[in-house]
Amino acid sequence: MDYDHRELNRNMSIFATDPQVGSGLPMWLPSGAAIRHELECLARELAHADGCVSVYSPVLGKRSLYARSGHLSKFSEDMFPAMQLGDDDLMLRPANCPHHALIFAAENRSYRDLPIRLNELASMFRAERSGVVSGLNRVRQINLDDTHVFCRPDQVLGEVRQALRSALRAQQILGLPVDYVRLSKRDDSGQWLGSASQWADGEGDLRAAVAPVAEEHGIGVVEVAGEAAFYGPKLDIQSRTARGNEETIATVQLDFTQPERFDLKYKGQDGHFHRPVMIHRGTVGSMERVTAHLLEHYRGRLPFWLAPTQITLLPVDTEQDASVRTVADDAIASGLRVRIDHGGSLGSRIREARARRDHLIGVVGPNEDEANTVHITDVVAGVRLHIERSELLTLMHDAHRARWRAPNWPSSESNSIELIGSTE
């Protein structure tokens, strides 16, 4: 299956696993780290644009912290066992929200301060059974673009809509399709925290918030009972993967339970203390899951800005080594990811670059060296052309900065362009 990210990984070297580390604990190799770095930069930019502030918090917490948050009673089967250290029972966190609740509580808050949006690219841990972990889709350490908003009740609709628009913007930039938004509600199982009236109000708020955003983007809304988080209802952005599986790629969740459990409060305009509403929001999502989704959606041929190797440069023989090195140095100085391949025949080097899904293949032979050009093959755009080195660097820089699928190659009138088909 050429669209299984685990198979693509054989040639692309995105991640590695080792039994000495353990199942469900992939190690990001340089190519995978390049993808993840770009995703993290996108997540930070979108969070900053929405007025989020960055925080950092430890991956451990006392057992009592998760008892207070409700995770221990509702989520214990998915948590790693406690570690005894002196008088403390420490646990790897299953979620970031308890730490963020305590960060909010660390200072006195006024109604004028709200909303407060705390963002962290944070690691959390799930005790997945070894039989269900798989590639990057099901892992035991999840690295999540995670934001928690603390706001007044009158700010909830605006914050939910902002979070939804940001998440949909992220999927648009990534080029991932969105099928619909799911309003995930509780059912009658009794596993949920909070009162019936809180749930009814929360589901009503999400229903009112999602309607105009869904209409703007031309996507449907489906209500499903039993899919809520244990602490509140949520909106899940749903997408179908290349393998036909439906996955949640971003969420916006209401939480009226943890503000009560952690006694969070702010001083209102009336001089009295009030309880904030907590909103959990993800924009880009889990680094592992979105990387797997991207690899399978694009069959490994990622957009230029995400490609682990944006250009592979191939000198025809050693006489072009110096020219290739100059082009590579200029590209690296511009923040681009470059590979130079000297070994083997030109044909074998081209085949290897294609197998790795390197975005551009640039060949420099005697003619290109003399003319100060590079012969470029862009499989994603489906073109071949000769282009001056300075123009090539400018186009690559622009494509990277603007997060384009491929560089904006000049028209065939100004350059000799051969169409090769984007699936070559």
Short mmCIF file of C-alpha atoms in Angstrom, two decimals, residues 11-358:
data_model
loop_
_atom_site.label_atom_id
_atom_site.label_comp_id
_atom_site.label_asym_id
_atom_site.label_seq_id
_atom_site.Cartn_x
_atom_site.Cartn_y
_atom_site.Cartn_z
CA ASN A 11 12.41 5.18 1.80
CA MET A 12 11.76 8.54 3.44
CA SER A 13 13.31 7.77 6.88
CA ILE A 14 10.82 9.85 8.86
CA PHE A 15 10.95 7.89 12.13
CA ALA A 16 12.49 4.82 13.68
CA THR A 17 11.40 2.42 16.39
CA ASP A 18 13.48 0.13 18.55
CA PRO A 19 12.40 -2.53 21.05
CA GLN A 20 14.94 -1.12 23.51
CA VAL A 21 12.89 2.10 23.57
CA GLY A 22 9.52 0.39 23.50
CA SER A 23 6.41 0.01 21.38
CA GLY A 24 4.56 3.17 20.48
CA LEU A 25 7.59 5.39 21.13
CA PRO A 26 8.87 6.46 17.70
CA MET A 27 12.08 8.42 17.40
CA TRP A 28 11.96 11.31 14.93
CA LEU A 29 14.79 11.07 12.40
CA PRO A 30 16.19 14.22 10.73
CA SER A 31 13.68 14.08 7.86
CA GLY A 32 10.77 13.64 10.26
CA ALA A 33 12.14 16.34 12.55
CA ALA A 34 12.15 18.74 9.58
CA ILE A 35 8.44 18.09 8.97
CA ARG A 36 7.64 18.41 12.66
CA HIS A 37 9.59 21.67 12.94
CA GLU A 38 7.53 23.21 10.13
CA LEU A 39 4.29 22.05 11.75
CA GLU A 40 5.35 23.49 15.10
CA CYS A 41 6.20 26.82 13.46
CA LEU A 42 2.77 26.90 11.83
CA ALA A 43 1.09 26.07 15.14
CA ARG A 44 2.97 28.85 16.94
CA GLU A 45 2.17 31.41 14.25
CA LEU A 46 -1.54 30.63 14.29
CA ALA A 47 -1.61 30.67 18.10
CA HIS A 48 0.21 34.01 18.21
CA ALA A 49 -2.18 35.48 15.63
CA ASP A 50 -5.08 34.55 17.92
CA GLY A 51 -3.54 36.26 20.94
CA CYS A 52 -2.23 33.14 22.65
CA VAL A 53 0.77 33.33 24.97
CA SER A 54 3.31 30.53 25.28
CA VAL A 55 3.90 28.59 28.48
CA TYR A 56 5.94 25.53 29.45
CA SER A 57 4.98 22.95 32.04
CA PRO A 58 6.47 19.66 33.31
CA VAL A 59 5.42 16.30 31.90
CA LEU A 60 5.07 14.92 35.43
CA GLY A 61 2.58 15.67 38.16
CA LYS A 62 1.59 14.23 41.51
CA ARG A 63 -1.09 11.59 41.61
CA SER A 64 -3.20 14.03 43.62
CA LEU A 65 -3.15 16.50 40.70
CA TYR A 66 -4.89 14.02 38.41
CA ALA A 67 -7.25 12.94 41.15
CA ARG A 68 -8.30 16.56 41.48
CA SER A 69 -8.67 17.07 37.72
CA GLY A 70 -10.80 13.95 37.35
CA HIS A 71 -8.41 12.15 35.03
CA LEU A 72 -7.58 9.49 37.61
CA SER A 73 -11.20 8.47 38.10
CA LYS A 74 -12.27 8.70 34.46
CA PHE A 75 -9.08 8.03 32.54
CA SER A 76 -6.90 5.81 34.74
CA GLU A 77 -6.79 2.87 32.32
CA ASP A 78 -5.04 5.09 29.78
CA MET A 79 -2.49 6.46 32.27
CA PHE A 80 0.96 5.12 33.08
CA PRO A 81 1.41 3.80 36.64
CA ALA A 82 2.62 6.14 39.35
CA MET A 83 6.34 6.32 40.18
CA GLN A 84 7.25 6.45 43.85
CA LEU A 85 9.86 9.11 44.67
CA GLY A 86 10.23 9.68 48.39
CA ASP A 87 6.81 10.68 49.66
CA ASP A 88 5.54 11.61 46.20
CA ASP A 89 3.58 9.50 43.74
CA LEU A 90 4.47 11.02 40.36
CA MET A 91 2.67 10.28 37.10
CA LEU A 92 3.29 11.07 33.46
CA ARG A 93 0.56 13.45 32.44
CA PRO A 94 -2.26 12.17 30.23
CA ALA A 95 -3.24 15.75 29.35
CA ASN A 96 -1.90 19.27 29.71
CA CYS A 97 -5.00 20.97 31.08
CA PRO A 98 -4.34 20.45 34.83
CA HIS A 99 -0.99 22.25 34.57
CA HIS A 100 -2.55 25.08 32.58
CA ALA A 101 -5.33 25.43 35.15
CA LEU A 102 -2.67 25.89 37.84
CA ILE A 103 -0.83 28.43 35.68
CA PHE A 104 -4.07 30.42 35.48
CA ALA A 105 -4.49 30.11 39.25
CA ALA A 106 -0.94 31.29 39.93
CA GLU A 107 -1.96 34.97 39.59
CA ASN A 108 -4.91 37.10 40.59
CA ARG A 109 -7.18 37.62 37.60
CA SER A 110 -9.63 40.39 36.74
CA TYR A 111 -12.47 40.37 34.22
CA ARG A 112 -10.37 42.83 32.24
CA ASP A 113 -7.63 40.20 31.83
CA LEU A 114 -9.90 37.72 30.10
CA PRO A 115 -9.72 35.92 27.81
CA ILE A 116 -6.36 34.38 28.68
CA ARG A 117 -5.12 31.89 26.09
CA LEU A 118 -2.26 29.62 27.19
CA ASN A 119 -0.51 27.72 24.40
CA GLU A 120 2.03 24.93 24.70
CA LEU A 121 3.51 22.45 22.25
CA ALA A 122 3.49 19.81 24.93
CA SER A 123 4.08 16.10 25.42
CA MET A 124 1.46 13.92 27.06
CA PHE A 125 1.36 10.18 27.56
CA ARG A 126 -1.16 7.41 26.97
CA ALA A 127 -0.69 3.82 28.14
CA GLU A 128 -1.68 2.29 24.81
CA ARG A 129 -1.45 -1.50 24.71
CA SER A 130 1.42 -2.84 22.61
CA GLY A 131 -1.01 -4.58 20.29
CA VAL A 132 -2.72 -1.36 19.19
CA VAL A 133 0.21 1.04 18.76
CA SER A 134 1.00 1.63 15.11
CA GLY A 135 3.50 3.87 13.32
CA LEU A 136 2.72 7.50 14.09
CA ASN A 137 -1.05 7.08 14.30
CA ARG A 138 -1.22 5.35 17.69
CA VAL A 139 1.65 6.25 20.02
CA ARG A 140 2.34 6.41 23.73
CA GLN A 141 3.86 9.89 23.73
CA ILE A 142 1.73 12.49 21.96
CA ASN A 143 3.22 15.88 21.09
CA LEU A 144 0.27 18.20 20.88
CA ASP A 145 -0.37 21.77 19.79
CA ASP A 146 -2.52 22.57 22.80
CA THR A 147 -4.22 25.78 23.93
CA HIS A 148 -6.44 26.41 26.94
CA VAL A 149 -8.59 29.51 26.98
CA PHE A 150 -9.96 30.96 30.21
CA CYS A 151 -12.79 33.36 29.51
CA ARG A 152 -15.99 34.92 30.80
CA PRO A 153 -19.31 33.26 29.89
CA ASP A 154 -20.14 36.12 27.52
CA GLN A 155 -16.91 35.43 25.60
CA VAL A 156 -17.50 31.73 24.94
CA LEU A 157 -19.16 32.00 21.52
CA GLY A 158 -16.48 34.33 20.17
CA GLU A 159 -13.64 32.18 21.49
CA VAL A 160 -15.10 28.96 20.10
CA ARG A 161 -15.60 30.55 16.69
CA GLN A 162 -12.07 31.93 16.68
CA ALA A 163 -10.68 28.51 17.59
CA LEU A 164 -12.69 26.80 14.85
CA ARG A 165 -11.62 29.29 12.21
CA SER A 166 -7.99 28.89 13.23
CA ALA A 167 -8.20 25.09 13.04
CA LEU A 168 -9.87 25.22 9.64
CA ARG A 169 -7.23 27.68 8.46
CA ALA A 170 -4.54 25.22 9.54
CA GLN A 171 -6.13 22.43 7.52
CA GLN A 172 -6.39 24.75 4.52
CA ILE A 173 -2.67 25.59 4.72
CA LEU A 174 -1.81 21.90 5.11
CA GLY A 175 -4.05 21.00 2.18
CA LEU A 176 -5.98 18.40 4.18
CA PRO A 177 -9.68 17.90 3.40
CA VAL A 178 -12.31 18.51 6.07
CA ASP A 179 -15.41 16.33 5.80
CA TYR A 180 -17.57 17.82 8.53
CA VAL A 181 -17.63 19.10 12.11
CA ARG A 182 -18.95 16.74 14.76
CA LEU A 183 -20.73 18.09 17.82
CA SER A 184 -19.74 15.42 20.32
CA LYS A 185 -22.25 15.17 23.16
CA ARG A 186 -22.67 12.97 26.20
CA ASP A 187 -24.97 9.95 26.28
CA ASP A 188 -26.88 8.32 29.15
CA SER A 189 -23.98 6.17 30.38
CA GLY A 190 -23.32 8.25 33.49
CA GLN A 191 -19.56 8.47 32.88
CA TRP A 192 -19.57 12.25 32.55
CA LEU A 193 -18.63 14.91 35.08
CA GLY A 194 -20.82 17.95 35.67
CA SER A 195 -24.55 18.57 35.95
CA ALA A 196 -27.22 18.03 33.31
CA SER A 197 -27.83 21.77 33.07
CA GLN A 198 -24.12 22.44 32.49
CA TRP A 199 -24.08 19.91 29.68
CA ALA A 200 -27.24 21.30 28.11
CA ASP A 201 -25.86 24.84 28.23
CA GLY A 202 -22.48 23.74 26.88
CA GLU A 203 -23.94 21.79 23.99
CA GLY A 204 -26.19 24.75 23.20
CA ASP A 205 -23.22 27.13 23.17
CA LEU A 206 -21.26 24.90 20.80
CA ARG A 207 -24.29 24.46 18.55
CA ALA A 208 -24.71 28.23 18.33
CA ALA A 209 -20.99 28.85 17.82
CA VAL A 210 -20.39 26.32 15.06
CA ALA A 211 -23.32 27.21 12.80
CA PRO A 212 -21.96 30.40 11.19
CA VAL A 213 -18.43 29.02 10.87
CA ALA A 214 -19.64 25.84 9.18
CA GLU A 215 -21.75 27.92 6.80
CA GLU A 216 -18.75 30.14 5.95
CA HIS A 217 -16.69 27.09 5.01
CA GLY A 218 -19.45 25.09 3.36
CA ILE A 219 -19.16 22.11 5.69
CA GLY A 220 -21.83 20.20 7.57
CA VAL A 221 -22.35 19.68 11.29
CA VAL A 222 -23.31 16.28 12.70
CA GLU A 223 -24.34 15.71 16.32
CA VAL A 224 -23.20 12.44 17.89
CA ALA A 225 -23.97 11.26 21.43
CA GLY A 226 -21.31 9.50 23.50
CA GLU A 227 -18.26 11.11 21.85
CA ALA A 228 -17.76 13.98 24.31
CA ALA A 229 -14.79 14.37 26.63
CA PHE A 230 -15.60 13.33 30.19
CA TYR A 231 -15.51 16.97 31.32
CA GLY A 232 -17.60 18.59 28.58
CA PRO A 233 -18.93 18.62 25.00
CA LYS A 234 -16.68 19.32 22.05
CA LEU A 235 -16.51 20.16 18.37
CA ASP A 236 -14.37 17.73 16.37
CA ILE A 237 -13.10 18.53 12.89
CA GLN A 238 -13.34 15.26 10.99
CA SER A 239 -11.32 14.18 7.98
CA ARG A 240 -11.10 10.96 5.97
CA THR A 241 -7.58 9.65 5.48
CA ALA A 242 -6.14 8.24 2.26
CA ARG A 243 -6.87 4.76 3.65
CA GLY A 244 -10.53 5.60 4.13
CA ASN A 245 -10.44 5.95 7.91
CA GLU A 246 -12.23 8.83 9.58
CA GLU A 247 -10.07 10.75 12.05
CA THR A 248 -10.41 13.76 14.30
CA ILE A 249 -7.75 16.27 13.26
CA ALA A 250 -8.60 19.19 15.56
CA THR A 251 -10.94 19.85 18.47
CA VAL A 252 -12.56 22.66 20.44
CA GLN A 253 -13.86 21.52 23.83
CA LEU A 254 -15.81 23.19 26.60
CA ASP A 255 -14.83 22.40 30.17
CA PHE A 256 -16.98 23.52 33.08
CA THR A 257 -15.61 20.87 35.44
CA GLN A 258 -11.93 21.70 35.90
CA PRO A 259 -12.52 25.38 36.72
CA GLU A 260 -14.65 24.14 39.63
CA ARG A 261 -12.24 21.40 40.69
CA PHE A 262 -9.30 23.80 40.74
CA ASP A 263 -11.38 26.65 42.19
CA LEU A 264 -10.42 28.98 39.35
CA LYS A 265 -11.79 32.49 39.66
CA TYR A 266 -11.52 36.05 38.48
CA LYS A 267 -12.78 39.28 40.01
CA GLY A 268 -15.74 40.60 38.06
CA GLN A 269 -16.81 44.15 37.33
CA ASP A 270 -19.16 43.86 40.30
CA GLY A 271 -16.23 43.28 42.67
CA HIS A 272 -17.18 39.64 43.31
CA PHE A 273 -15.34 36.50 42.25
CA HIS A 274 -16.66 34.49 39.32
CA ARG A 275 -15.82 31.16 37.71
CA PRO A 276 -14.19 31.27 34.25
CA VAL A 277 -15.10 28.94 31.43
CA MET A 278 -12.23 26.76 30.18
CA ILE A 279 -11.94 25.98 26.46
CA HIS A 280 -9.54 23.35 25.14
CA ARG A 281 -8.52 24.03 21.55
CA GLY A 282 -6.20 22.33 19.09
CA THR A 283 -5.25 23.94 15.79
CA VAL A 284 -2.67 21.82 13.99
CA GLY A 285 -3.20 18.87 16.32
CA SER A 286 -0.91 16.01 17.30
CA MET A 287 2.45 16.14 15.53
CA GLU A 288 2.43 12.37 15.10
CA ARG A 289 -1.07 11.99 13.71
CA VAL A 290 -0.96 14.98 11.37
CA THR A 291 2.41 13.84 9.98
CA ALA A 292 0.99 10.39 9.23
CA HIS A 293 -2.08 11.98 7.66
CA LEU A 294 0.03 14.30 5.48
CA LEU A 295 2.33 11.53 4.30
CA GLU A 296 -0.59 9.36 3.25
CA HIS A 297 -2.64 12.20 1.75
CA TYR A 298 0.25 13.35 -0.45
CA ARG A 299 1.65 9.83 -1.01
CA GLY A 300 4.90 11.13 0.46
CA ARG A 301 5.24 14.00 -2.03
CA LEU A 302 4.74 16.73 0.52
CA PRO A 303 4.27 20.40 -0.35
CA PHE A 304 7.55 22.24 -0.91
CA TRP A 305 7.49 24.01 2.47
CA LEU A 306 7.03 20.69 4.31
CA ALA A 307 9.36 18.49 2.26
CA PRO A 308 12.23 17.10 4.37
CA THR A 309 14.59 17.66 1.43
CA GLN A 310 13.42 20.60 -0.62
CA ILE A 311 16.10 20.23 -3.27
CA THR A 312 18.67 17.54 -4.05
CA LEU A 313 21.59 18.84 -6.09
CA LEU A 314 23.42 16.42 -8.36
CA PRO A 315 26.71 17.32 -10.05
CA VAL A 316 27.20 15.32 -13.23
CA ASP A 317 30.89 14.92 -12.40
CA THR A 318 33.45 16.30 -9.98
CA GLU A 319 34.09 19.40 -12.09
CA GLN A 320 30.68 20.75 -11.03
CA ASP A 321 31.19 20.10 -7.31
CA ALA A 322 32.21 23.67 -6.54
CA SER A 323 29.21 25.16 -8.37
CA VAL A 324 26.81 22.79 -6.66
CA ARG A 325 28.35 23.60 -3.29
CA THR A 326 27.83 27.33 -3.92
CA VAL A 327 24.15 26.82 -4.80
CA ALA A 328 23.67 24.62 -1.73
CA ASP A 329 25.34 27.11 0.61
CA ASP A 330 23.16 29.95 -0.67
CA ALA A 331 20.02 27.84 -0.27
CA ILE A 332 20.96 26.75 3.25
CA ALA A 333 21.68 30.36 4.20
CA SER A 334 18.13 31.15 3.05
CA GLY A 335 16.73 28.54 5.45
CA LEU A 336 16.12 25.81 2.88
CA ARG A 337 16.76 22.09 3.29
CA VAL A 338 19.32 20.82 0.78
CA ARG A 339 21.02 17.53 -0.03
CA ILE A 340 24.06 17.08 -2.27
CA ASP A 341 24.56 13.60 -3.71
CA HIS A 342 27.87 12.75 -5.35
CA GLY A 343 27.93 8.94 -5.25
CA GLY A 344 27.01 6.59 -8.08
CA SER A 345 25.70 7.17 -11.56
CA LEU A 346 23.47 10.14 -12.29
CA GLY A 347 20.57 7.80 -13.05
CA SER A 348 20.87 5.95 -9.76
CA ARG A 349 21.09 9.21 -7.81
CA ILE A 350 17.95 10.50 -9.51
CA ARG A 351 16.10 7.27 -8.70
CA GLU A 352 17.16 7.49 -5.06
CA ALA A 353 16.00 11.11 -4.81
CA ARG A 354 12.62 10.15 -6.24
CA ALA A 355 12.29 7.22 -3.85
CA ARG A 356 12.98 9.58 -0.92
CA ARG A 357 10.32 11.97 -2.31
CA ASP A 358 12.80 14.86 -2.45
#
